[in-house]
Rosetta silent file (secondary structure, phi, psi, omega in degrees, C-alpha in Angstrom):
SEQUENCE: XXXXXXXXXXXXXXXXXXXXXXXXXXXXXXXXXXXXXXXXXXXXXXXXXXXXXXXXXXXXXXXXXXXXXXXXXXXXXXXXXXXXXXXXXXXXXXXXXXXXXXXXXXXXXXXXXXXXXXXXXXXXXXXXXXXXXXXXXXXXXXXXXXXXXXXXXXXXXXXXXXXXXXXXXXXXXXXXXXXXXXXXXXXXXXXXXXXXXXXXXXXXXXXXXXXXXXXXXXXXXXXXXXXXXXXXXXXXXXXXXXXXXXXXXXXXXXXXXXXXXX
SCORE:     score description
SCORE:     0.000 S_00000001
   1 L     0.000 -171.160 -178.777    0.000    0.000    0.000 S_00000001
   2 L   -83.852  151.864  174.602    0.878    3.661    0.180 S_00000001
   3 E  -100.283  123.265 -178.718    3.151    5.193    2.792 S_00000001
   4 E   -64.285  138.959  179.963    1.610    8.218    4.518 S_00000001
   5 E  -115.974  -55.431 -177.947    3.584   11.454    4.114 S_00000001
   6 E  -136.183  161.153  179.173    1.500   14.425    5.281 S_00000001
   7 E  -143.784  143.727  171.884   -1.900   15.050    6.845 S_00000001
   8 E  -113.169  132.754 -177.868   -4.342   17.944    7.150 S_00000001
   9 E   -93.272  142.677  171.239   -6.720   17.916   10.121 S_00000001
  10 E  -124.107  106.780 -172.818  -10.419   18.783   10.006 S_00000001
  11 E  -122.468  136.601  172.822  -11.633   19.222   13.588 S_00000001
  12 E  -120.540  125.339 -178.624  -14.967   20.257   15.078 S_00000001
  13 E  -112.777  135.716  179.610  -15.040   21.035   18.795 S_00000001
  14 E   -58.069  147.681  177.384  -18.302   21.384   20.778 S_00000001
  15 L   -57.484  143.360  178.717  -19.345   24.884   21.768 S_00000001
  16 L   175.167 -173.595  176.454  -18.089   25.915   25.196 S_00000001
  17 L   -61.342  146.942 -175.733  -15.839   28.169   27.197 S_00000001
  18 H   -54.680  -42.668 -179.260  -12.690   29.162   25.340 S_00000001
  19 H   -63.858  -39.195  179.704  -10.418   27.332   27.789 S_00000001
  20 H   -67.531  -41.145  178.378  -12.488   24.148   27.464 S_00000001
  21 H   -61.964  -44.086 -179.874  -12.450   24.351   23.672 S_00000001
  22 H   -63.878  -40.344  178.837   -8.674   24.794   23.656 S_00000001
  23 H   -63.930  -44.387  179.588   -8.204   21.843   26.002 S_00000001
  24 H   -60.907  -44.955 -179.290  -10.398   19.593   23.850 S_00000001
  25 H   -65.229  -41.058  179.756   -8.540   20.571   20.687 S_00000001
  26 H   -62.953  -41.797  179.536   -5.152   20.079   22.322 S_00000001
  27 H   -67.164  -39.344  177.626   -6.109   16.593   23.519 S_00000001
  28 H   -61.774  -46.814 -177.797   -7.449   15.646   20.087 S_00000001
  29 H   -68.409  -34.093  178.469   -4.293   16.775   18.343 S_00000001
  30 H   -63.569  -44.182  177.828   -2.048   15.049   20.884 S_00000001
  31 H   -64.956  -40.962  179.717   -3.755   11.736   20.240 S_00000001
  32 H   -63.441  -41.639 -179.132   -3.653   12.279   16.490 S_00000001
  33 H   -63.908  -34.557  176.851    0.049   13.098   16.544 S_00000001
  34 H   -57.591  -45.528 -177.865    0.815    9.852   18.362 S_00000001
  35 H   -73.781  -42.303  179.963   -0.722    7.872   15.507 S_00000001
  36 H   -63.685  -40.548  178.141    0.627   10.063   12.712 S_00000001
  37 H   -63.528  -39.659  178.336    4.150    9.871   14.120 S_00000001
  38 H   -61.895  -34.593 -179.644    3.859    6.096   14.323 S_00000001
  39 H   -86.208   -3.265  179.870    2.879    6.050   10.648 S_00000001
  40 L    77.652   22.713 -179.198    5.714    8.398    9.690 S_00000001
  41 L  -106.477  150.886 -179.383    3.360   11.197    8.617 S_00000001
  42 E  -108.733  130.014  174.769    3.668   14.909    9.381 S_00000001
  43 E   -79.712  114.952 -172.442    0.702   17.060   10.395 S_00000001
  44 E  -106.733   -1.926  179.529    1.108   20.144    8.194 S_00000001
  45 E   155.893 -161.808  178.969   -2.054   22.091    8.988 S_00000001
  46 E   156.787 -162.023 -177.972   -5.810   21.919    8.869 S_00000001
  47 E  -141.667  136.092  177.827   -9.047   23.631    9.767 S_00000001
  48 E  -124.479  151.027  176.508  -10.925   23.857   13.060 S_00000001
  49 E  -155.475  169.973  176.715  -14.422   25.037   13.902 S_00000001
  50 E  -102.732  148.551 -179.571  -17.053   24.791   16.616 S_00000001
  51 E  -161.315 -178.864 -177.037  -20.191   22.691   16.302 S_00000001
  52 L   -72.113  -23.179 -177.009  -22.790   20.673   18.212 S_00000001
  53 L  -135.032  150.436  176.530  -20.727   17.459   18.233 S_00000001
  54 L   -69.746  134.244  177.334  -17.069   16.494   18.463 S_00000001
  55 E  -151.057  144.974  179.147  -15.601   15.375   15.138 S_00000001
  56 E  -148.206  128.088  177.580  -12.100   14.787   13.817 S_00000001
  57 E  -143.774  169.893 -177.242  -10.925   13.735   10.385 S_00000001
  58 E  -140.531  144.694  167.757   -7.844   13.923    8.210 S_00000001
  59 E  -104.008  113.798 -172.195   -6.913   14.337    4.584 S_00000001
  60 E  -110.867  132.008  175.048   -3.786   12.224    4.194 S_00000001
  61 E  -107.186  144.947 -179.770   -1.316   12.337    1.313 S_00000001
  62 E  -153.427  179.388  179.191    1.121    9.555    0.617 S_00000001
  63 E  -121.292  142.292 -179.464    3.350    7.823   -1.892 S_00000001
  64 L  -129.579  141.256  174.421    2.850    4.388   -3.392 S_00000001
  65 L   -94.717  119.019 -177.391    5.162    2.063   -5.270 S_00000001
  66 L   -55.166  -29.656 -176.101    3.257    0.503   -8.162 S_00000001
  67 L   -74.492  -17.844 -175.081    5.238   -2.703   -7.709 S_00000001
  68 L  -115.698    3.333 -179.677    4.061   -3.244   -4.140 S_00000001
  69 L   -75.626  132.967  173.857    0.415   -2.144   -4.266 S_00000001
  70 L   -95.740  131.073 -178.075   -2.119   -4.866   -3.504 S_00000001
  71 L  -108.752  171.464  173.687   -5.339   -4.631   -5.522 S_00000001
  72 L   -70.146  -29.856  178.020   -8.788   -6.206   -5.236 S_00000001
  73 L   -82.736  158.694  176.560   -8.019   -8.140   -8.395 S_00000001
  74 L   121.886   -9.090  178.540   -5.492  -10.940   -8.417 S_00000001
  75 L   -64.600  141.512 -177.532   -7.178  -13.780   -6.534 S_00000001
  76 L  -124.999  140.816  177.406   -6.364  -17.207   -7.954 S_00000001
  77 L   -53.772  131.450 -175.998   -8.280  -20.468   -7.564 S_00000001
  78 L   103.297  -20.592  177.362   -6.715  -22.372   -4.683 S_00000001
  79 L   -61.394  154.909  176.668   -5.808  -19.253   -2.713 S_00000001
  80 E  -105.723  143.002 -178.928   -6.741  -19.089    0.960 S_00000001
  81 E  -100.334  129.850  177.760   -8.667  -16.137    2.416 S_00000001
  82 E  -120.313  134.531  173.460   -7.490  -14.445    5.618 S_00000001
  83 E  -113.473  128.950 -170.350   -9.402  -11.829    7.624 S_00000001
  84 L   -90.929  -15.561  178.840   -7.250   -9.856   10.071 S_00000001
  85 L  -134.456  159.314  178.257   -9.920   -8.445   12.434 S_00000001
  86 L   -75.951  156.612  176.989  -13.207   -9.591   13.925 S_00000001
  87 E   -94.731  159.182  171.702  -16.601   -8.422   12.641 S_00000001
  88 L   131.650   -0.240 -176.705  -19.354   -6.747   14.620 S_00000001
  89 H   -63.963  -33.650 -178.206  -18.723   -3.022   15.106 S_00000001
  90 H   -62.131  -53.555 -179.120  -21.947   -2.072   13.327 S_00000001
  91 H   -67.843  -35.923 -178.308  -24.326   -4.033   15.528 S_00000001
  92 H   -65.519  -42.974 -178.689  -22.375   -3.298   18.716 S_00000001
  93 H   -78.577  -24.359  170.317  -22.488    0.468   18.337 S_00000001
  94 H   -65.005  -40.239  177.324  -26.122    0.334   17.262 S_00000001
  95 H   -67.474  -37.033  179.186  -26.744   -1.490   20.542 S_00000001
  96 H   -62.658  -38.052  178.252  -24.672    1.063   22.425 S_00000001
  97 H   -64.626  -25.756  177.899  -26.908    3.845   21.108 S_00000001
  98 L   -96.336    6.697 -179.314  -29.848    1.942   22.592 S_00000001
  99 L    58.534   39.107  179.582  -27.969    1.385   25.868 S_00000001
 100 L  -121.010   13.354  178.349  -28.112   -2.367   25.321 S_00000001
 101 L  -108.817  137.576  177.387  -24.392   -3.078   24.923 S_00000001
 102 L   -74.674  151.031 -177.305  -22.182   -4.114   27.804 S_00000001
 103 H   -58.341  -40.025 -178.176  -19.174   -1.964   28.549 S_00000001
 104 H   -68.337  -27.142  176.323  -16.688   -4.744   27.892 S_00000001
 105 H   -67.062  -46.686 -179.431  -18.222   -5.313   24.449 S_00000001
 106 H   -67.782  -37.512  177.517  -17.689   -1.687   23.441 S_00000001
 107 H   -60.869  -42.456  178.218  -14.227   -1.678   24.984 S_00000001
 108 H   -65.364  -39.467  178.625  -13.296   -4.699   22.872 S_00000001
 109 H   -65.203  -42.937  179.045  -14.701   -3.094   19.731 S_00000001
 110 H   -64.000  -38.907  178.603  -12.780    0.129   20.354 S_00000001
 111 H   -60.942  -39.927  177.524   -9.578   -1.818   20.935 S_00000001
 112 H   -68.709  -41.992 -176.026  -10.020   -3.462   17.547 S_00000001
 113 H   -66.113  -34.982 -177.612  -10.922   -0.204   15.814 S_00000001
 114 L   -82.024   -5.811  178.274   -7.876    1.721   17.014 S_00000001
 115 L   -78.533  122.199 -179.620   -5.492   -0.984   15.797 S_00000001
 116 L   -68.063  149.203  175.013   -3.844    0.133   12.582 S_00000001
 117 L   -88.303    0.174 -172.327   -3.867   -2.110    9.517 S_00000001
 118 H   -59.639  -50.864 -178.374   -0.384   -0.920    8.540 S_00000001
 119 H   -68.294  -34.162  177.966    1.598   -3.827    9.982 S_00000001
 120 H   -64.338  -41.885  179.511   -0.987   -6.340    8.797 S_00000001
 121 H   -61.203  -42.938  179.281   -0.728   -5.035    5.244 S_00000001
 122 H   -65.272  -39.577  179.111    3.055   -5.388    5.294 S_00000001
 123 H   -63.743  -43.977  179.138    2.790   -8.898    6.718 S_00000001
 124 H   -62.554  -43.379  178.654    0.338   -9.965    4.024 S_00000001
 125 H   -62.171  -43.243 -178.607    2.568   -8.522    1.307 S_00000001
 126 H   -63.773  -23.241 -179.541    5.634  -10.274    2.742 S_00000001
 127 L  -101.869   17.213  170.587    3.799  -13.599    2.566 S_00000001
 128 L    81.939   28.766  178.342    2.817  -13.239   -1.071 S_00000001
 129 L   -54.136  136.748 -178.321   -0.755  -11.960   -0.871 S_00000001
 130 L   -94.760  -22.590  177.900   -2.329  -11.965   -4.320 S_00000001
 131 E  -159.162  156.578 -177.397   -5.154   -9.508   -3.559 S_00000001
 132 E  -161.595  147.191  172.036   -6.311   -7.431   -0.612 S_00000001
 133 E  -151.264  163.566  175.741   -8.968   -4.959    0.491 S_00000001
 134 E   -96.614  144.538 -178.906  -10.150   -3.405    3.732 S_00000001
 135 L   -94.303  111.537 -177.354  -13.505   -4.422    5.182 S_00000001
 136 L  -130.662 -124.237 -169.158  -15.521   -1.287    5.921 S_00000001
 137 L   -63.177  -27.038 -179.612  -19.023   -0.012    5.189 S_00000001
 138 L   -84.147   -2.492  179.588  -20.117   -2.693    2.727 S_00000001
 139 H    75.963  173.830 -178.333  -19.360   -5.472    5.206 S_00000001
 140 H   -58.566  -47.609 -176.679  -17.458   -8.689    4.601 S_00000001
 141 H   -64.845  -44.523 -177.523  -19.745   -9.916    1.832 S_00000001
 142 H   -59.603  -44.704 -179.389  -19.843   -6.625   -0.037 S_00000001
 143 H   -73.915  -31.302  176.941  -16.088   -6.249   -0.211 S_00000001
 144 H   -66.495  -40.821  178.448  -15.621   -9.936   -1.000 S_00000001
 145 H   -62.374  -39.115  176.335  -17.984   -9.672   -3.963 S_00000001
 146 H   -58.718  -40.124 -179.251  -15.936   -6.745   -5.279 S_00000001
 147 H   -69.288  -39.695 -179.936  -12.843   -8.958   -5.157 S_00000001
 148 H   -65.933  -40.449  179.328  -14.521  -11.887   -6.931 S_00000001
 149 H   -65.222  -41.982 -178.617  -15.763   -9.654   -9.733 S_00000001
 150 H   -68.788  -28.946 -174.330  -12.363   -8.037  -10.190 S_00000001
 151 H  -100.108  -14.478 -178.158  -10.566  -11.399  -10.181 S_00000001
 152 L    67.999   46.255 -178.707  -13.038  -13.558  -12.128 S_00000001
 153 E  -137.900  170.849  169.706  -13.283  -16.260   -9.450 S_00000001
 154 E  -110.741  167.851  179.155  -15.725  -17.780   -6.970 S_00000001
 155 E  -141.635  155.902  169.621  -15.167  -18.199   -3.236 S_00000001
 156 E  -116.775  133.265  176.975  -16.233  -20.352   -0.312 S_00000001
 157 E  -115.952  127.861  178.213  -16.590  -18.763    3.139 S_00000001
 158 E   -90.264  104.353 -176.582  -16.571  -20.919    6.268 S_00000001
 159 H   -61.972  -28.511  179.844  -19.056  -19.255    8.608 S_00000001
 160 H   -69.488  -19.352 -175.289  -17.723  -21.240   11.560 S_00000001
 161 H  -101.054   -8.303 -177.808  -14.295  -19.639   11.113 S_00000001
 162 L   -69.418  122.525 -179.156  -15.295  -15.984   10.752 S_00000001
 163 L   -72.034  135.880 -175.949  -13.978  -14.072   13.816 S_00000001
 164 E  -125.510  135.448  176.905  -16.669  -12.182   15.715 S_00000001
 165 L   -64.630  146.155  178.664  -16.282   -9.436   18.322 S_00000001
 166 L   -57.992  127.518  178.371  -17.444  -10.260   21.824 S_00000001
 167 L    96.993  -18.290 -175.714  -21.111   -9.366   22.211 S_00000001
 168 H   -66.226  -39.182  178.307  -21.947   -9.096   18.510 S_00000001
 169 H   -64.673  -37.691 -179.944  -23.844  -12.377   18.380 S_00000001
 170 H   -65.059  -42.996 -178.875  -25.869  -11.317   21.413 S_00000001
 171 H   -70.695  -33.824  175.688  -26.874   -7.973   19.903 S_00000001
 172 H   -64.714  -40.962  178.690  -27.776   -9.609   16.593 S_00000001
 173 H   -62.203  -28.430  176.974  -30.009  -12.075   18.455 S_00000001
 174 L   -79.177   -3.297 -179.280  -31.766   -9.063   19.972 S_00000001
 175 L    79.619   18.157 -179.295  -32.445   -7.833   16.442 S_00000001
 176 L   -93.732  115.518 -176.329  -30.181   -4.812   16.837 S_00000001
 177 L  -131.832  157.914  176.746  -28.513   -3.980   13.534 S_00000001
 178 L   -64.449  152.297  176.723  -26.727   -1.028   11.985 S_00000001
 179 L   -64.629  -18.871  178.138  -28.788    1.418    9.935 S_00000001
 180 L   -87.738   -8.759 -176.555  -26.587    0.444    6.967 S_00000001
 181 H   -58.481  -46.220 -177.675  -27.406   -3.263    7.317 S_00000001
 182 H   -56.856  -39.761  178.765  -30.518   -3.282    5.064 S_00000001
 183 H   -65.477  -39.204  179.802  -28.576   -1.867    2.110 S_00000001
 184 H   -69.368  -33.485 -178.473  -25.820   -4.451    2.584 S_00000001
 185 H   -64.204  -23.152  177.588  -28.319   -7.315    2.850 S_00000001
 186 H   -58.992  -23.646 -179.817  -29.373   -6.626   -0.734 S_00000001
 187 H   -77.204    2.264  177.286  -26.088   -8.268   -1.736 S_00000001
 188 H   -60.158  -19.372  177.268  -27.414  -11.632   -0.517 S_00000001
 189 H   -62.789  -15.243  177.810  -28.184  -12.270   -4.171 S_00000001
 190 H   -83.637   -4.929 -178.371  -24.458  -13.004   -4.546 S_00000001
 191 E   -95.732  125.431 -175.072  -24.797  -16.025   -2.228 S_00000001
 192 L   -71.310  -34.853 -173.203  -25.450  -19.305   -4.000 S_00000001
 193 L  -123.353   43.244 -174.296  -26.922  -21.170   -1.016 S_00000001
 194 H   -62.980  -29.889  179.764  -28.483  -18.434    1.096 S_00000001
 195 H   -62.317  -32.184  179.013  -31.581  -20.519    1.888 S_00000001
 196 H   -84.563  -42.027 -171.347  -29.369  -22.992    3.750 S_00000001
 197 H   -78.826  -21.483 -172.355  -26.870  -20.544    5.228 S_00000001
 198 L   -65.548  -14.352  178.600  -29.271  -17.899    6.524 S_00000001
 199 L   -86.046   -7.421  179.370  -29.992  -19.927    9.667 S_00000001
 200 L   -72.476  140.527 -175.384  -26.368  -19.780   10.815 S_00000001
 201 L   -63.331  -24.951 -179.644  -25.857  -17.411   13.760 S_00000001
 202 L   -86.853   -9.887 -174.625  -23.005  -15.617   11.968 S_00000001
 203 H   -53.748  -48.120 -179.056  -24.979  -15.056    8.758 S_00000001
 204 H   -61.629  -24.939 -174.461  -26.221  -11.518    9.643 S_00000001
 205 H   -79.303  -12.942  174.975  -22.688  -10.443   10.505 S_00000001
 206 H   -74.749  -12.339  175.566  -21.319  -10.928    6.999 S_00000001
 207 L  -100.547   -6.636 -173.658  -23.482   -7.905    6.104 S_00000001
 208 L   -66.406  122.026  178.906  -22.473   -5.883    9.186 S_00000001
 209 L   -70.797  135.627 -176.357  -20.825   -2.569    8.180 S_00000001
 210 L  -105.430  141.867  168.365  -17.449   -2.122    9.833 S_00000001
 211 L  -104.863  122.813 -176.055  -15.755    0.979   11.160 S_00000001
 212 L    52.855   51.059  178.529  -11.971    0.604   10.923 S_00000001
 213 L   -74.442  179.943 -177.540  -12.375   -3.035    9.973 S_00000001
 214 L   -85.421 -168.656  177.982   -9.596   -5.434    9.139 S_00000001
 215 E  -102.713  141.897  173.918   -8.016   -6.550    5.890 S_00000001
 216 E  -113.757  121.023 -174.272   -9.330   -9.368    3.720 S_00000001
 217 E  -136.984  153.533  173.637   -6.609  -10.968    1.622 S_00000001
 218 E  -108.598  139.441 -178.895   -5.988  -13.989   -0.564 S_00000001
 219 E  -138.099  154.491  172.611   -2.719  -15.912   -0.301 S_00000001
 220 L   -57.984  142.075 -175.096   -1.160  -19.015   -1.840 S_00000001
 221 H   -58.071  -32.232 -178.287   -2.124  -22.023    0.326 S_00000001
 222 H   -71.695  -14.078  179.914    1.484  -22.826    1.213 S_00000001
 223 H  -102.708  -11.605 -169.473    1.844  -19.364    2.793 S_00000001
 224 H   -61.272  -51.644 -177.630   -1.481  -19.155    4.619 S_00000001
 225 H   -66.684  -37.920  177.360   -0.581  -20.764    7.950 S_00000001
 226 H   -62.068  -43.431  179.975    2.786  -19.004    8.070 S_00000001
 227 H   -66.638  -42.407 -179.594    1.103  -15.665    7.447 S_00000001
 228 H   -59.862  -44.344  179.436   -1.624  -16.350    9.992 S_00000001
 229 H   -65.979  -39.236  178.984    0.917  -17.110   12.695 S_00000001
 230 H   -63.991  -40.192  177.767    2.947  -14.038   11.770 S_00000001
 231 H   -61.605  -43.941 -179.927   -0.157  -11.844   12.019 S_00000001
 232 H   -66.892  -34.371  179.921   -0.942  -13.185   15.463 S_00000001
 233 H   -66.717  -28.245 -178.552    2.660  -12.692   16.547 S_00000001
 234 L   -98.975   11.643  170.729    2.511   -8.973   15.702 S_00000001
 235 L   113.254   -1.057  178.635   -0.734   -8.358   17.541 S_00000001
 236 L   -96.092   72.509 -171.327   -3.591   -9.391   15.265 S_00000001
 237 L   -67.495  -19.972 -179.392   -4.839  -12.057   17.629 S_00000001
 238 L   -95.789    1.376  179.254   -8.238  -12.458   15.972 S_00000001
 239 L   -57.206  142.603 -175.757   -6.867  -13.037   12.465 S_00000001
 240 E  -152.322  151.865  169.340   -8.335  -16.163   10.902 S_00000001
 241 E   -80.521  121.255 -172.351   -8.514  -18.219    7.736 S_00000001
 242 E  -115.600   -2.431 -179.838  -12.120  -17.745    6.625 S_00000001
 243 E   171.178 -167.154 -179.631  -12.353  -19.440    3.243 S_00000001
 244 E  -146.826  159.837  179.668  -10.809  -20.269   -0.083 S_00000001
 245 E   -94.653  135.797  179.413  -10.898  -19.163   -3.695 S_00000001
 246 E  -122.904  167.256  179.215  -12.399  -21.496   -6.292 S_00000001
 247 E   -65.264  141.903  178.549  -12.604  -21.522  -10.079 S_00000001
 248 L   -61.192  131.787 -177.506  -15.294  -19.306  -11.566 S_00000001
 249 L  -104.668 -176.207  177.527  -18.394  -21.370  -12.277 S_00000001
 250 L   -82.502   -8.024  179.702  -21.416  -20.956  -14.530 S_00000001
 251 L   -71.030  148.705  176.867  -23.505  -19.817  -11.565 S_00000001
 252 L   -74.157  -26.447 -177.305  -24.387  -16.153  -11.302 S_00000001
 253 L   -91.030  121.314 -175.814  -23.682  -16.202   -7.563 S_00000001
 254 L   -85.862  -11.094 -171.743  -19.935  -16.186   -6.784 S_00000001
 255 E  -113.829  129.626  172.077  -20.151  -16.892   -3.029 S_00000001
 256 E  -116.841  130.991  178.610  -20.899  -20.186   -1.281 S_00000001
 257 E  -100.744  131.112 -179.208  -21.261  -20.258    2.506 S_00000001
 258 E  -124.296  157.287  175.612  -20.244  -23.430    4.321 S_00000001
 259 L  -163.806  159.988  177.845  -20.415  -24.606    7.936 S_00000001
 260 L   -79.349  139.040  178.253  -20.230  -27.796    9.935 S_00000001
 261 L   -64.406  145.575  179.015  -23.597  -29.400   10.728 S_00000001
 262 L   -68.558    0.000    0.000  -24.730  -29.090   14.336 S_00000001
C-alpha cells in the first residue's frame, strides 16, 4: 500500500468556554500526533471550527510504489482467504446507542478499531498476498464480492471460522442492527446457497458494516498458515482463515457459505 507522508486535520469542537475548547482541541491533536508519528506522517495544517458534536478527520497524502500495491483483483483459484480483524462493530455500536451493549463489548470493539492495519498489510505482502482490500461499510460480503468480480473467481466462506467481536452475536439475536445493514443485505443475491446458510448465527454479521475493519486478503495455500501465525505474533490475535478461492463457475452467484452441521 501507500506510505503516509502528510496530513491535514479537520476538527470540530463542541461549543463551550474558550479554555475548554482549547483543552479539547489540544487533547485531540495530541492523540492524532501519536498515531501520525507512528505512521511516519507529518501534520502540516488543517481547519478547526465549533459545532454541536465532536468530530475529527484527516486528509492524508502519501506515496505508493506501483510494484508493491495490492489490488482487489489478483485472486487465484486455490488461494486461501485471511481476515485480520473480527466483525461486529456495526451491531455493537447500534446497541450502544440503545444502551443495550455491555461496557466490555464496546471496549473490545474500540480496541479493535484503534489498531492500525499498517503492519498487517506489510505482513500480508511479505507472505505473497495476491489480492487485498479493507472491510468497511459494505461489510465482509460486499467487499468480498468486489474482489470476486475483479478477479473472475468464486469463493467459499466458512461461517464457523469468521472471527466475531465479543457481544456481537448477542446484539444480533436481539435484532439490533446497523442502519446500513438493510442496504448491505441486498447483496445476498451473490450467495449461491443463502436458503441454507441464513440460519447460521453468523450469517447476519457478513453484512455488518465495519468501522476501521480489518483486511481481507488472498494468499497461496502454502503461505497461509505461516502468514496467519505471523499476524498473530505482531498483535492481530483475531486473524483467521475464513475461506478459499475457487474456479469461476457458470452460476451467477460467486459466493458459497459453508459450515459444519450441528
